[in-house]
Amino acid sequence: DQSHQGKERPQNNAEDGHCQLYPRFLPDVHNEIKASFPGHAEVSPLAALGVEVDPYTYMLVIGATELILGILLLIGPSVIKLLSNIILIVIMVGAVHAHVMQRDGKLIPAAICFLLLGFRLMLATSFPSYALIDDEGKKRR
């Protein structure tokens, strides 16, 4: 795609959320995401309930949520990481749904993020003692 001028489109939540919020660093990617959000707003769960969704506001809310939860997923305490993971999975279900409904060919990155978040959730709940240090900084036995 020549519209990116040699820059590849981000393939994960943190970068995608960042590009939704800040057009300064990757303006072509921001513009591509901004152009696709009117379609996302039309097929959003809120639209199915009869709520009119402003595409730009929808993009900013989703982008800010992805960015904040992505940061919390990295540095938050374990309970916050778990909640962030679950909320990001819900957002990715919405993204997969939007791409399927729009048939825009961008399903694969959203599906991969969904699967990775699901795998991370499975690991975190199956092996809660995988960390050697707990949230208070004490060494686990």
CSV table of N, CA and C in Angstrom, one decimal:
chain,number,residue,atom,x,y,z
A,1,ASP,N,0.8,-1.2,0.0
A,1,ASP,CA,0.0,0.0,0.0
A,1,ASP,C,0.9,1.2,0.0
A,2,GLN,N,0.7,2.1,-1.0
A,2,GLN,CA,1.6,3.3,-1.1
A,2,GLN,C,1.2,4.4,-0.2
A,3,SER,N,0.1,4.4,0.4
A,3,SER,CA,-0.4,5.5,1.2
A,3,SER,C,0.4,5.6,2.5
A,4,HIS,N,1.2,4.5,2.9
A,4,HIS,CA,2.0,4.5,4.1
A,4,HIS,C,3.4,5.0,3.9
A,5,GLN,N,3.8,5.2,2.6
A,5,GLN,CA,5.1,5.7,2.2
A,5,GLN,C,6.2,4.9,3.0
A,6,GLY,N,6.2,3.6,2.8
A,6,GLY,CA,7.3,2.8,3.4
A,6,GLY,C,7.1,2.4,4.9
A,7,LYS,N,6.0,2.9,5.5
A,7,LYS,CA,5.8,2.6,6.9
A,7,LYS,C,4.7,1.5,7.0
A,8,GLU,N,5.0,0.5,7.8
A,8,GLU,CA,4.0,-0.6,7.9
A,8,GLU,C,2.9,-0.2,8.9
A,9,ARG,N,1.7,-0.7,8.7
A,9,ARG,CA,0.6,-0.5,9.6
A,9,ARG,C,0.9,-1.2,10.9
A,10,PRO,N,0.6,-0.6,12.1
A,10,PRO,CA,0.8,-1.3,13.4
A,10,PRO,C,-0.1,-2.5,13.5
A,11,GLN,N,0.5,-3.5,14.2
A,11,GLN,CA,-0.2,-4.8,14.3
A,11,GLN,C,-0.6,-5.1,15.7
A,12,ASN,N,-0.5,-4.2,16.7
A,12,ASN,CA,-0.9,-4.6,18.1
A,12,ASN,C,-1.7,-3.4,18.7
A,13,ASN,N,-2.2,-3.7,19.9
A,13,ASN,CA,-3.1,-2.8,20.5
A,13,ASN,C,-2.5,-1.5,20.9
A,14,ALA,N,-1.3,-1.5,21.5
A,14,ALA,CA,-0.7,-0.3,22.0
A,14,ALA,C,-0.4,0.6,20.8
A,15,GLU,N,0.2,0.1,19.7
A,15,GLU,CA,0.5,0.9,18.6
A,15,GLU,C,-0.8,1.4,17.9
A,16,ASP,N,-1.7,0.5,17.7
A,16,ASP,CA,-3.0,0.9,17.1
A,16,ASP,C,-3.7,2.0,17.9
A,17,GLY,N,-3.8,1.8,19.2
A,17,GLY,CA,-4.4,2.8,20.1
A,17,GLY,C,-3.6,4.1,20.0
A,18,HIS,N,-2.3,4.1,19.9
A,18,HIS,CA,-1.5,5.3,19.8
A,18,HIS,C,-1.8,6.0,18.5
A,19,CYS,N,-1.9,5.2,17.4
A,19,CYS,CA,-2.1,5.9,16.1
A,19,CYS,C,-3.5,6.4,16.0
A,20,GLN,N,-4.5,5.9,16.8
A,20,GLN,CA,-5.8,6.5,16.8
A,20,GLN,C,-5.8,7.8,17.5
A,21,LEU,N,-4.9,8.0,18.4
A,21,LEU,CA,-4.9,9.2,19.2
A,21,LEU,C,-4.0,10.3,18.7
A,22,TYR,N,-2.9,9.9,18.2
A,22,TYR,CA,-1.8,10.9,17.9
A,22,TYR,C,-1.4,10.8,16.4
A,23,PRO,N,-1.9,11.7,15.5
A,23,PRO,CA,-1.6,11.6,14.1
A,23,PRO,C,-0.2,12.1,13.8
A,24,ARG,N,0.5,12.7,14.8
A,24,ARG,CA,1.8,13.3,14.5
A,24,ARG,C,2.9,12.3,14.1
A,25,PHE,N,2.9,11.1,14.7
A,25,PHE,CA,4.0,10.2,14.4
A,25,PHE,C,3.8,9.3,13.2
A,26,LEU,N,2.6,8.9,12.9
A,26,LEU,CA,2.3,8.1,11.7
A,26,LEU,C,1.0,8.7,11.1
A,27,PRO,N,1.1,9.8,10.5
A,27,PRO,CA,-0.1,10.5,10.0
A,27,PRO,C,-0.9,9.6,9.0
A,28,ASP,N,-0.2,8.9,8.1
A,28,ASP,CA,-0.9,8.1,7.1
A,28,ASP,C,-1.8,7.0,7.8
A,29,VAL,N,-1.2,6.3,8.8
A,29,VAL,CA,-1.9,5.3,9.5
A,29,VAL,C,-3.1,5.9,10.3
A,30,HIS,N,-2.8,7.0,10.9
A,30,HIS,CA,-3.9,7.7,11.6
A,30,HIS,C,-5.1,8.0,10.7
A,31,ASN,N,-4.7,8.5,9.5
A,31,ASN,CA,-5.8,8.9,8.5
A,31,ASN,C,-6.5,7.7,8.0
A,32,GLU,N,-5.8,6.6,7.9
A,32,GLU,CA,-6.5,5.3,7.5
A,32,GLU,C,-7.4,4.8,8.5
A,33,ILE,N,-7.0,4.9,9.8
A,33,ILE,CA,-7.9,4.4,10.9
A,33,ILE,C,-9.0,5.4,11.0
A,34,LYS,N,-8.8,6.7,10.9
A,34,LYS,CA,-9.9,7.7,11.0
A,34,LYS,C,-10.9,7.5,9.9
A,35,ALA,N,-10.4,7.1,8.7
A,35,ALA,CA,-11.3,6.9,7.6
A,35,ALA,C,-12.2,5.6,7.8
A,36,SER,N,-11.6,4.6,8.5
A,36,SER,CA,-12.4,3.4,8.7
A,36,SER,C,-13.4,3.4,9.8
A,37,PHE,N,-13.3,4.4,10.7
A,37,PHE,CA,-14.1,4.4,11.9
A,37,PHE,C,-15.6,4.8,11.6
A,38,PRO,N,-16.0,5.5,10.6
A,38,PRO,CA,-17.4,5.7,10.3
A,38,PRO,C,-18.1,4.3,10.1
A,39,GLY,N,-17.4,3.4,9.4
A,39,GLY,CA,-17.9,2.0,9.2
A,39,GLY,C,-18.0,1.3,10.5
A,40,HIS,N,-17.0,1.4,11.3
A,40,HIS,CA,-17.0,0.8,12.7
A,40,HIS,C,-18.1,1.3,13.5
A,41,ALA,N,-18.4,2.6,13.5
A,41,ALA,CA,-19.4,3.1,14.3
A,41,ALA,C,-20.8,2.6,13.8
A,42,GLU,N,-21.0,2.4,12.5
A,42,GLU,CA,-22.2,1.9,12.0
A,42,GLU,C,-22.5,0.5,12.5
A,43,VAL,N,-21.5,-0.3,12.7
A,43,VAL,CA,-21.7,-1.7,13.1
A,43,VAL,C,-21.4,-2.0,14.5
A,44,SER,N,-21.2,-0.9,15.3
A,44,SER,CA,-20.9,-1.1,16.7
A,44,SER,C,-22.1,-1.6,17.5
A,45,PRO,N,-21.8,-2.3,18.6
A,45,PRO,CA,-22.9,-2.8,19.5
A,45,PRO,C,-23.9,-1.6,19.9
A,46,LEU,N,-23.4,-0.4,20.1
A,46,LEU,CA,-24.2,0.7,20.5
A,46,LEU,C,-25.2,1.0,19.4
A,47,ALA,N,-24.7,1.0,18.1
A,47,ALA,CA,-25.6,1.3,17.0
A,47,ALA,C,-26.7,0.3,16.9
A,48,ALA,N,-26.4,-1.0,17.2
A,48,ALA,CA,-27.4,-2.0,17.2
A,48,ALA,C,-28.5,-1.8,18.2
A,49,LEU,N,-28.1,-1.0,19.3
A,49,LEU,CA,-29.1,-0.7,20.3
A,49,LEU,C,-29.9,0.6,20.0
A,50,GLY,N,-29.5,1.2,18.9
A,50,GLY,CA,-30.2,2.4,18.5
A,50,GLY,C,-29.5,3.7,18.9
A,51,VAL,N,-28.4,3.6,19.5
A,51,VAL,CA,-27.6,4.8,19.9
A,51,VAL,C,-26.8,5.3,18.7
A,52,GLU,N,-26.9,6.6,18.4
A,52,GLU,CA,-26.1,7.1,17.4
A,52,GLU,C,-24.7,7.4,17.9
A,53,VAL,N,-23.7,6.9,17.2
A,53,VAL,CA,-22.3,7.0,17.6
A,53,VAL,C,-21.5,7.9,16.7
A,54,ASP,N,-20.9,8.9,17.3
A,54,ASP,CA,-20.0,9.8,16.5
A,54,ASP,C,-18.7,9.0,16.2
A,55,PRO,N,-18.3,8.8,14.9
A,55,PRO,CA,-17.2,8.0,14.6
A,55,PRO,C,-15.9,8.6,15.2
A,56,TYR,N,-15.7,9.9,15.2
A,56,TYR,CA,-14.4,10.4,15.7
A,56,TYR,C,-14.3,10.2,17.3
A,57,THR,N,-15.4,10.5,18.0
A,57,THR,CA,-15.4,10.3,19.4
A,57,THR,C,-15.2,8.8,19.7
A,58,TYR,N,-15.9,7.9,19.0
A,58,TYR,CA,-15.7,6.5,19.1
A,58,TYR,C,-14.3,6.1,19.0
A,59,MET,N,-13.6,6.6,17.9
A,59,MET,CA,-12.2,6.3,17.7
A,59,MET,C,-11.3,6.8,18.9
A,60,LEU,N,-11.6,8.0,19.4
A,60,LEU,CA,-10.8,8.5,20.5
A,60,LEU,C,-11.0,7.7,21.8
A,61,VAL,N,-12.2,7.3,22.0
A,61,VAL,CA,-12.5,6.5,23.2
A,61,VAL,C,-11.9,5.2,23.2
A,62,ILE,N,-12.0,4.5,22.0
A,62,ILE,CA,-11.4,3.2,21.8
A,62,ILE,C,-9.9,3.3,21.9
A,63,GLY,N,-9.3,4.3,21.2
A,63,GLY,CA,-7.9,4.5,21.2
A,63,GLY,C,-7.3,4.7,22.6
A,64,ALA,N,-8.0,5.7,23.3
A,64,ALA,CA,-7.5,6.0,24.7
A,64,ALA,C,-7.6,4.8,25.6
A,65,THR,N,-8.7,4.0,25.5
A,65,THR,CA,-8.9,2.8,26.3
A,65,THR,C,-7.9,1.8,26.0
A,66,GLU,N,-7.6,1.6,24.7
A,66,GLU,CA,-6.5,0.6,24.4
A,66,GLU,C,-5.2,1.0,24.9
A,67,LEU,N,-4.9,2.3,24.8
A,67,LEU,CA,-3.6,2.8,25.2
A,67,LEU,C,-3.4,2.7,26.7
A,68,ILE,N,-4.4,3.1,27.5
A,68,ILE,CA,-4.3,3.0,28.9
A,68,ILE,C,-4.3,1.6,29.4
A,69,LEU,N,-5.2,0.7,28.9
A,69,LEU,CA,-5.2,-0.7,29.3
A,69,LEU,C,-3.9,-1.4,28.9
A,70,GLY,N,-3.4,-1.0,27.7
A,70,GLY,CA,-2.1,-1.6,27.3
A,70,GLY,C,-1.0,-1.3,28.3
A,71,ILE,N,-0.9,-0.1,28.7
A,71,ILE,CA,0.1,0.3,29.7
A,71,ILE,C,-0.1,-0.4,31.0
A,72,LEU,N,-1.4,-0.5,31.5
A,72,LEU,CA,-1.7,-1.2,32.7
A,72,LEU,C,-1.4,-2.7,32.6
A,73,LEU,N,-1.6,-3.2,31.4
A,73,LEU,CA,-1.2,-4.6,31.2
A,73,LEU,C,0.2,-4.9,31.4
A,74,LEU,N,1.0,-3.9,31.1
A,74,LEU,CA,2.5,-4.0,31.3
A,74,LEU,C,3.0,-3.7,32.7
A,75,ILE,N,2.4,-2.7,33.4
A,75,ILE,CA,3.0,-2.3,34.6
A,75,ILE,C,2.1,-2.3,35.9
A,76,GLY,N,0.8,-2.7,35.6
A,76,GLY,CA,-0.1,-2.7,36.8
A,76,GLY,C,0.0,-3.9,37.7
A,77,PRO,N,-0.6,-3.9,38.8
A,77,PRO,CA,-0.6,-5.0,39.7
A,77,PRO,C,-1.4,-6.2,39.1
A,78,SER,N,-1.3,-7.4,39.6
A,78,SER,CA,-1.9,-8.5,38.9
A,78,SER,C,-3.4,-8.5,38.7
A,79,VAL,N,-4.1,-7.9,39.6
A,79,VAL,CA,-5.6,-7.8,39.5
A,79,VAL,C,-5.9,-6.8,38.3
A,80,ILE,N,-5.2,-5.7,38.3
A,80,ILE,CA,-5.4,-4.7,37.2
A,80,ILE,C,-5.0,-5.3,35.9
A,81,LYS,N,-4.0,-6.1,35.8
A,81,LYS,CA,-3.6,-6.7,34.6
A,81,LYS,C,-4.7,-7.7,34.1
A,82,LEU,N,-5.2,-8.4,35.0
A,82,LEU,CA,-6.3,-9.3,34.7
A,82,LEU,C,-7.5,-8.6,34.1
A,83,LEU,N,-7.9,-7.5,34.8
A,83,LEU,CA,-9.1,-6.7,34.3
A,83,LEU,C,-8.8,-6.1,33.0
A,84,SER,N,-7.5,-5.5,32.8
A,84,SER,CA,-7.1,-4.9,31.6
A,84,SER,C,-7.2,-5.9,30.4
A,85,ASN,N,-6.7,-7.1,30.7
A,85,ASN,CA,-6.7,-8.2,29.7
A,85,ASN,C,-8.1,-8.5,29.3
A,86,ILE,N,-9.0,-8.6,30.2
A,86,ILE,CA,-10.4,-9.0,29.9
A,86,ILE,C,-11.1,-7.9,29.1
A,87,ILE,N,-10.9,-6.6,29.5
A,87,ILE,CA,-11.5,-5.5,28.8
A,87,ILE,C,-10.9,-5.4,27.4
A,88,LEU,N,-9.6,-5.6,27.2
A,88,LEU,CA,-9.0,-5.6,25.9
A,88,LEU,C,-9.6,-6.7,25.0
A,89,ILE,N,-9.8,-7.9,25.6
A,89,ILE,CA,-10.4,-9.0,24.8
A,89,ILE,C,-11.8,-8.6,24.3
A,90,VAL,N,-12.6,-7.9,25.2
A,90,VAL,CA,-13.9,-7.4,24.8
A,90,VAL,C,-13.8,-6.4,23.6
A,91,ILE,N,-12.8,-5.5,23.7
A,91,ILE,CA,-12.6,-4.6,22.6
A,91,ILE,C,-12.2,-5.3,21.3
A,92,MET,N,-11.4,-6.3,21.4
A,92,MET,CA,-10.9,-7.0,20.3
A,92,MET,C,-12.1,-7.8,19.7
A,93,VAL,N,-13.0,-8.3,20.5
A,93,VAL,CA,-14.2,-9.0,19.9
A,93,VAL,C,-15.0,-8.0,19.1
A,94,GLY,N,-15.1,-6.8,19.6
A,94,GLY,CA,-15.8,-5.7,18.9
A,94,GLY,C,-15.1,-5.4,17.6
A,95,ALA,N,-13.7,-5.4,17.6
A,95,ALA,CA,-12.9,-5.1,16.4
A,95,ALA,C,-13.1,-6.2,15.4
A,96,VAL,N,-13.0,-7.4,15.8
A,96,VAL,CA,-13.2,-8.6,14.9
A,96,VAL,C,-14.6,-8.5,14.3
A,97,HIS,N,-15.6,-8.2,15.1
A,97,HIS,CA,-17.0,-8.1,14.7
A,97,HIS,C,-17.1,-7.0,13.6
A,98,ALA,N,-16.5,-5.8,13.9
A,98,ALA,CA,-16.6,-4.7,12.9
A,98,ALA,C,-15.9,-5.1,11.6
A,99,HIS,N,-14.8,-5.7,11.6
A,99,HIS,CA,-14.1,-6.1,10.4
A,99,HIS,C,-14.8,-7.2,9.6
A,100,VAL,N,-15.5,-8.1,10.3
A,100,VAL,CA,-16.3,-9.1,9.6
A,100,VAL,C,-17.5,-8.5,9.0
A,101,MET,N,-18.2,-7.6,9.7
A,101,MET,CA,-19.4,-7.0,9.2
A,101,MET,C,-19.0,-6.0,8.0
A,102,GLN,N,-17.9,-5.4,8.0
A,102,GLN,CA,-17.5,-4.5,7.0
A,102,GLN,C,-16.8,-5.2,5.8
A,103,ARG,N,-16.3,-6.4,6.0
A,103,ARG,CA,-15.6,-7.1,5.0
A,103,ARG,C,-14.5,-6.3,4.4
A,104,ASP,N,-13.7,-5.7,5.2
A,104,ASP,CA,-12.7,-4.7,4.8
A,104,ASP,C,-11.3,-5.4,4.6
A,105,GLY,N,-11.2,-6.6,4.9
A,105,GLY,CA,-9.9,-7.3,4.7
A,105,GLY,C,-8.9,-7.1,5.8
A,106,LYS,N,-9.3,-6.5,6.9
A,106,LYS,CA,-8.4,-6.1,8.0
A,106,LYS,C,-8.7,-7.0,9.3
A,107,LEU,N,-9.3,-8.1,9.1
A,107,LEU,CA,-9.7,-9.0,10.2
A,107,LEU,C,-8.5,-9.7,10.9
A,108,ILE,N,-7.5,-10.0,10.1
A,108,ILE,CA,-6.3,-10.8,10.6
A,108,ILE,C,-5.6,-10.1,11.8
A,109,PRO,N,-5.2,-8.8,11.7
A,109,PRO,CA,-4.6,-8.2,12.9
A,109,PRO,C,-5.4,-8.2,14.2
A,110,ALA,N,-6.7,-7.9,14.0
A,110,ALA,CA,-7.6,-7.9,15.2
A,110,ALA,C,-7.8,-9.3,15.7
A,111,ALA,N,-7.9,-10.3,14.9
A,111,ALA,CA,-8.0,-11.7,15.3
A,111,ALA,C,-6.8,-12.2,16.0
A,112,ILE,N,-5.6,-11.8,15.5
A,112,ILE,CA,-4.3,-12.2,16.2
A,112,ILE,C,-4.2,-11.5,17.5
A,113,CYS,N,-4.6,-10.2,17.7
A,113,CYS,CA,-4.6,-9.6,19.0
A,113,CYS,C,-5.5,-10.3,19.9
A,114,PHE,N,-6.7,-10.6,19.4
A,114,PHE,CA,-7.7,-11.3,20.3
A,114,PHE,C,-7.1,-12.7,20.7
A,115,LEU,N,-6.5,-13.4,19.9
A,115,LEU,CA,-5.9,-14.7,20.3
A,115,LEU,C,-4.8,-14.6,21.2
A,116,LEU,N,-3.9,-13.6,21.0
A,116,LEU,CA,-2.8,-13.3,21.9
A,116,LEU,C,-3.3,-12.9,23.3
A,117,LEU,N,-4.3,-12.1,23.4
A,117,LEU,CA,-4.9,-11.7,24.7
A,117,LEU,C,-5.5,-12.8,25.3
A,118,GLY,N,-6.2,-13.7,24.6
A,118,GLY,CA,-6.8,-14.9,25.1
A,118,GLY,C,-5.8,-15.8,25.7
A,119,PHE,N,-4.7,-16.0,25.0
A,119,PHE,CA,-3.6,-16.9,25.4
A,119,PHE,C,-3.0,-16.3,26.7
A,120,ARG,N,-2.8,-15.0,26.7
A,120,ARG,CA,-2.2,-14.4,27.9
A,120,ARG,C,-3.2,-14.5,29.1
A,121,LEU,N,-4.5,-14.4,28.9
A,121,LEU,CA,-5.4,-14.6,30.0
A,121,LEU,C,-5.4,-16.0,30.5
A,122,MET,N,-5.3,-17.0,29.5
A,122,MET,CA,-5.3,-18.4,29.9
A,122,MET,C,-4.0,-18.7,30.8
A,123,LEU,N,-2.9,-18.1,30.3
A,123,LEU,CA,-1.7,-18.3,31.1
A,123,LEU,C,-1.7,-17.7,32.5
A,124,ALA,N,-2.3,-16.5,32.6
A,124,ALA,CA,-2.4,-15.8,33.8
A,124,ALA,C,-3.3,-16.5,34.8
A,125,THR,N,-4.4,-17.1,34.3
A,125,THR,CA,-5.3,-17.7,35.2
A,125,THR,C,-4.9,-19.2,35.5
A,126,SER,N,-4.2,-19.8,34.6
A,126,SER,CA,-3.8,-21.2,34.8
A,126,SER,C,-2.6,-21.3,35.7
A,127,PHE,N,-1.7,-20.3,35.6
A,127,PHE,CA,-0.4,-20.3,36.3
A,127,PHE,C,-0.3,-19.0,37.1
A,128,PRO,N,-1.1,-18.8,38.1
A,128,PRO,CA,-1.0,-17.5,38.8
A,128,PRO,C,0.3,-17.3,39.6
A,129,SER,N,1.1,-18.3,39.8
A,129,SER,CA,2.3,-18.2,40.6
A,129,SER,C,3.5,-18.1,39.6
A,130,TYR,N,3.3,-17.8,38.4
A,130,TYR,CA,4.5,-17.8,37.4
A,130,TYR,C,5.4,-16.6,37.8
A,131,ALA,N,5.0,-15.6,38.5
A,131,ALA,CA,5.9,-14.5,38.8
A,131,ALA,C,6.7,-14.9,40.1
A,132,LEU,N,7.9,-14.5,40.1
A,132,LEU,CA,8.7,-14.7,41.3
A,132,LEU,C,8.5,-13.7,42.4
A,133,ILE,N,8.0,-12.5,42.0
A,133,ILE,CA,7.8,-11.4,42.9
A,133,ILE,C,6.4,-11.0,42.9
A,134,ASP,N,5.7,-10.9,44.0
A,134,ASP,CA,4.3,-10.5,44.0
A,134,ASP,C,4.2,-9.0,43.9
A,135,ASP,N,3.0,-8.5,44.0
A,135,ASP,CA,2.7,-7.0,43.8
A,135,ASP,C,3.3,-6.1,44.8
A,136,GLU,N,3.6,-6.6,46.0
A,136,GLU,CA,4.2,-5.8,47.1
A,136,GLU,C,5.7,-5.9,47.0
A,137,GLY,N,6.3,-6.6,46.0
A,137,GLY,CA,7.7,-6.7,45.9
A,137,GLY,C,8.4,-7.7,46.8
A,138,LYS,N,7.6,-8.6,47.4
A,138,LYS,CA,8.1,-9.6,48.2
A,138,LYS,C,8.4,-10.9,47.4
A,139,LYS,N,9.4,-11.6,47.7
A,139,LYS,CA,9.8,-12.8,47.0
A,139,LYS,C,8.8,-13.9,47.3
A,140,ARG,N,8.3,-14.6,46.3
A,140,ARG,CA,7.4,-15.7,46.5
A,140,ARG,C,8.2,-16.9,46.8
A,141,ARG,N,7.6,-17.9,47.5
A,141,ARG,CA,8.3,-19.1,47.9
A,141,ARG,C,8.2,-20.1,46.8
